[in-house]
Amino acid sequence: MDPKKWIDVNAESFQYSLDHFVIPDHYETALSSVLIPHGVIMDRVEKLAKLIVQESTGPLVVCCVLKGGHQFFADLVNYIKKNVTRGGKTVPLSLEFIKVKSYSGETSGEVKLSLTDEECKEFSGKNILIVEDIIDTGKTMVQLLAKLKQYSPESVKVASLLIKKTPLSNGYIPDYVGFAIPNAFVVGYALDYNEYFRDLDHICVISEHGKEKYAVSKN
Ligand code: HPA
Ligand code: MG
């Protein structure tokens, strides 16, 4: 992995104690550590916004992958807009939202998009920026890219806030990455565990107790 392209969050040096941050009471016992504090996330997102504007060649269709990507998407778009008020280069944005369902059990490796075929045809000739929360195995993103390219966009780039250092990776690396993280299950900043923890600002490592407390069967 290219160390210059992202911040390498290391399991040993980047585990902050929960005691040093404000954590909602309902999640206090469900987490084991803070991995990336909210302020650091915001600073990094601002930098990614700057890089994206610098490297843009025309109007962008910024495409949010729901639900996990929504916070990163919202903050990224805000920083791209701020670049304008600071007298920097400007780029016209249009916004799109998709849900992606992957059928991991199937050998076809197909993904299903929430957009209709008609809506996808709007991508033709456009510069698309996909905004995702995390690349884990890379499987979903590779399939999503293959699907989008069927609609002949001018270009497709991917911004992912996180990339997980997992042996299950298929080697896919996005164009823009915020942080490379250890092979642990993380939550917060819109990343969920069974739909919980999206309402947590910091990116944290879930505890074993948290996995039990918020398990599907116990809701
Ligand atoms: N956290 C939340 N969602 C995810 C993760 C993770 O670590 N990996 C893939 N999806
Ligand atoms: Mg996601």
XYZ file of C-alpha atoms and ligand atoms in Angstrom:
230
model
C 0.000 0.000 0.000
C 1.198 3.485 -0.920
C 1.952 5.228 2.384
C 1.761 8.700 0.821
C -1.790 8.263 -0.394
C -3.415 7.915 3.043
C -2.857 8.050 6.782
C -1.846 4.593 7.978
C -3.760 4.010 11.203
C -1.796 1.533 13.159
C -3.429 -0.790 15.702
C -0.708 -0.195 18.301
C -0.304 3.572 18.206
C -3.799 4.803 17.278
C -6.027 3.320 19.984
C -7.186 6.219 22.146
C -8.844 5.567 25.510
C -12.610 6.193 25.539
C -12.089 8.177 28.777
C -10.413 10.970 26.841
C -13.377 11.671 24.544
C -17.083 12.436 24.787
C -18.931 9.194 24.032
C -22.752 8.848 24.196
C -23.718 6.982 27.395
C -25.602 4.330 25.416
C -22.402 3.284 23.636
C -19.892 3.619 26.470
C -19.644 -0.117 27.246
C -20.108 -1.171 23.626
C -16.770 0.177 22.397
C -13.184 -0.775 23.126
C -11.331 2.318 21.856
C -11.426 5.438 19.722
C -9.505 4.741 16.509
C -9.977 8.067 14.660
C -11.286 11.103 16.580
C -13.925 13.211 14.799
C -11.659 16.245 14.486
C -8.992 14.222 12.685
C -11.619 12.821 10.316
C -12.771 16.357 9.477
C -9.241 17.613 8.813
C -8.571 14.675 6.522
C -11.880 15.105 4.656
C -10.988 18.759 4.033
C -7.705 17.683 2.438
C -9.418 15.062 0.258
C -11.917 17.733 -0.891
C -9.012 19.952 -1.911
C -7.311 17.137 -3.867
C -10.568 16.246 -5.616
C -11.143 19.855 -6.752
C -7.523 20.228 -7.876
C -7.693 17.063 -9.980
C -11.189 17.636 -11.398
C -11.500 18.321 -15.125
C -15.152 19.390 -15.264
C -18.557 19.118 -13.576
C -18.778 16.212 -11.135
C -21.638 13.884 -10.312
C -20.925 13.060 -6.676
C -22.571 9.764 -5.926
C -23.161 8.796 -2.282
C -23.231 5.098 -1.460
C -25.890 4.773 1.268
C -26.161 4.421 4.148
C -22.603 4.278 5.485
C -21.237 6.869 3.078
C -23.688 9.638 3.997
C -21.634 11.452 6.651
C -18.412 11.403 4.638
C -20.394 12.518 1.571
C -22.061 15.421 3.430
C -18.790 16.705 4.925
C -16.850 16.189 1.674
C -19.424 18.138 -0.370
C -19.374 20.903 2.265
C -15.605 21.230 2.038
C -15.733 21.253 -1.768
C -18.254 24.116 -1.520
C -16.021 25.965 0.973
C -13.162 25.853 -1.522
C -15.274 28.265 -3.579
C -15.668 30.851 -0.823
C -11.921 30.728 -0.196
C -11.269 31.886 -3.731
C -9.980 28.489 -4.862
C -10.784 26.583 -8.033
C -14.483 25.774 -8.327
C -16.250 22.766 -9.735
C -20.004 22.392 -10.406
C -21.493 19.453 -8.488
C -24.610 17.428 -8.928
C -25.546 14.940 -6.236
C -26.765 11.370 -6.560
C -27.559 8.677 -4.000
C -27.422 4.914 -4.446
C -27.928 1.837 -2.368
C -25.929 -1.187 -3.433
C -26.945 -4.733 -2.604
C -24.367 -7.410 -3.203
C -25.289 -11.046 -3.376
C -22.154 -12.536 -1.909
C -23.624 -16.044 -1.941
C -23.884 -16.045 -5.703
C -21.052 -16.970 -8.028
C -22.155 -14.390 -10.635
C -20.828 -11.654 -8.321
C -23.660 -9.334 -9.350
C -24.638 -6.208 -7.464
C -28.084 -4.660 -7.578
C -28.438 -0.874 -7.597
C -31.359 1.100 -6.180
C -31.364 3.298 -9.329
C -33.453 2.291 -12.317
C -31.888 1.619 -15.701
C -33.316 4.970 -16.896
C -31.704 6.833 -13.972
C -28.352 5.120 -14.623
C -28.433 6.261 -18.259
C -28.013 9.818 -16.890
C -24.401 8.844 -16.057
C -23.527 8.692 -19.759
C -20.730 11.151 -20.615
C -20.443 12.418 -17.008
C -17.504 12.543 -14.581
C -18.622 10.463 -11.604
C -17.149 10.481 -8.107
C -18.369 7.588 -5.978
C -18.261 8.304 -2.235
C -18.030 5.238 0.004
C -17.379 4.787 3.729
C -15.117 1.725 3.657
C -13.410 -0.664 1.284
C -13.170 -4.029 3.054
C -12.755 -6.979 0.660
C -13.174 -4.643 -2.329
C -15.696 -6.991 -3.910
C -18.718 -4.678 -3.826
C -16.796 -1.738 -5.300
C -15.291 -3.761 -8.159
C -18.770 -4.981 -9.066
C -20.305 -1.509 -8.731
C -17.644 -0.036 -11.039
C -18.245 -2.736 -13.647
C -21.967 -2.011 -13.521
C -21.572 1.783 -13.834
C -19.157 1.481 -16.760
C -21.923 -0.190 -18.761
C -23.565 3.272 -18.916
C -20.509 4.890 -20.614
C -19.583 7.655 -18.150
C -16.716 9.966 -19.179
C -14.813 8.942 -16.031
C -15.411 7.204 -12.706
C -13.337 7.889 -9.597
C -13.817 6.562 -6.077
C -13.281 8.288 -2.738
C -13.403 6.014 0.310
C -12.869 7.360 3.815
C -11.396 4.045 4.969
C -9.627 1.048 3.507
C -9.267 -2.033 5.720
C -5.951 -3.864 5.879
C -7.438 -7.337 5.537
C -6.024 -10.534 4.006
C -9.425 -10.920 2.300
C -8.779 -7.843 0.114
C -9.017 -8.361 -3.647
C -6.352 -5.667 -4.106
C -8.743 -2.909 -5.168
C -7.507 0.581 -4.188
C -9.698 3.705 -4.579
C -8.477 6.977 -6.134
C -8.851 8.858 -2.845
C -8.478 7.262 0.612
C -8.694 8.917 4.025
C -7.191 6.284 6.293
C -5.952 2.695 6.073
C -7.211 0.932 9.206
C -6.356 -2.311 11.041
C -8.381 -5.458 10.401
C -11.006 -4.714 13.090
C -14.727 -3.969 12.953
C -15.174 -0.212 13.225
C -18.276 1.897 13.828
C -19.225 5.556 13.995
C -19.282 8.496 11.548
C -22.197 6.680 9.810
C -20.558 3.244 9.837
C -22.902 0.831 11.587
C -23.190 -2.475 13.336
C -26.749 -3.750 12.743
C -27.836 -0.139 12.095
C -26.468 1.092 15.447
C -23.522 3.440 16.055
C -24.233 5.701 13.070
C -25.019 8.343 15.709
C -21.447 8.379 17.004
C -18.994 11.040 15.792
C -15.667 9.260 16.283
C -14.623 6.120 14.424
C -14.300 3.471 17.149
C -13.558 -0.220 17.524
C -16.602 -2.154 18.748
C -16.133 -4.317 21.868
C -17.213 -7.937 22.271
C -19.862 -6.709 24.696
C -21.053 -4.215 22.061
C -21.451 -7.005 19.496
C -23.644 -8.912 21.971
C -25.608 -5.886 23.140
C -26.479 -4.809 19.604
C -26.807 -8.248 18.043
C -29.741 -8.642 15.632
C -31.543 -11.306 17.641
C -31.598 -9.230 20.824
C -33.332 -6.136 19.406
N -17.576 -1.465 9.959
C -18.784 -1.167 9.407
N -19.169 -1.596 8.213
C -18.299 -2.354 7.512
C -17.038 -2.691 8.015
C -16.655 -2.223 9.313
O -15.542 -2.493 9.845
N -16.424 -3.456 7.058
C -17.318 -3.551 6.030
N -18.440 -2.903 6.286
Mg -20.305 1.131 2.571
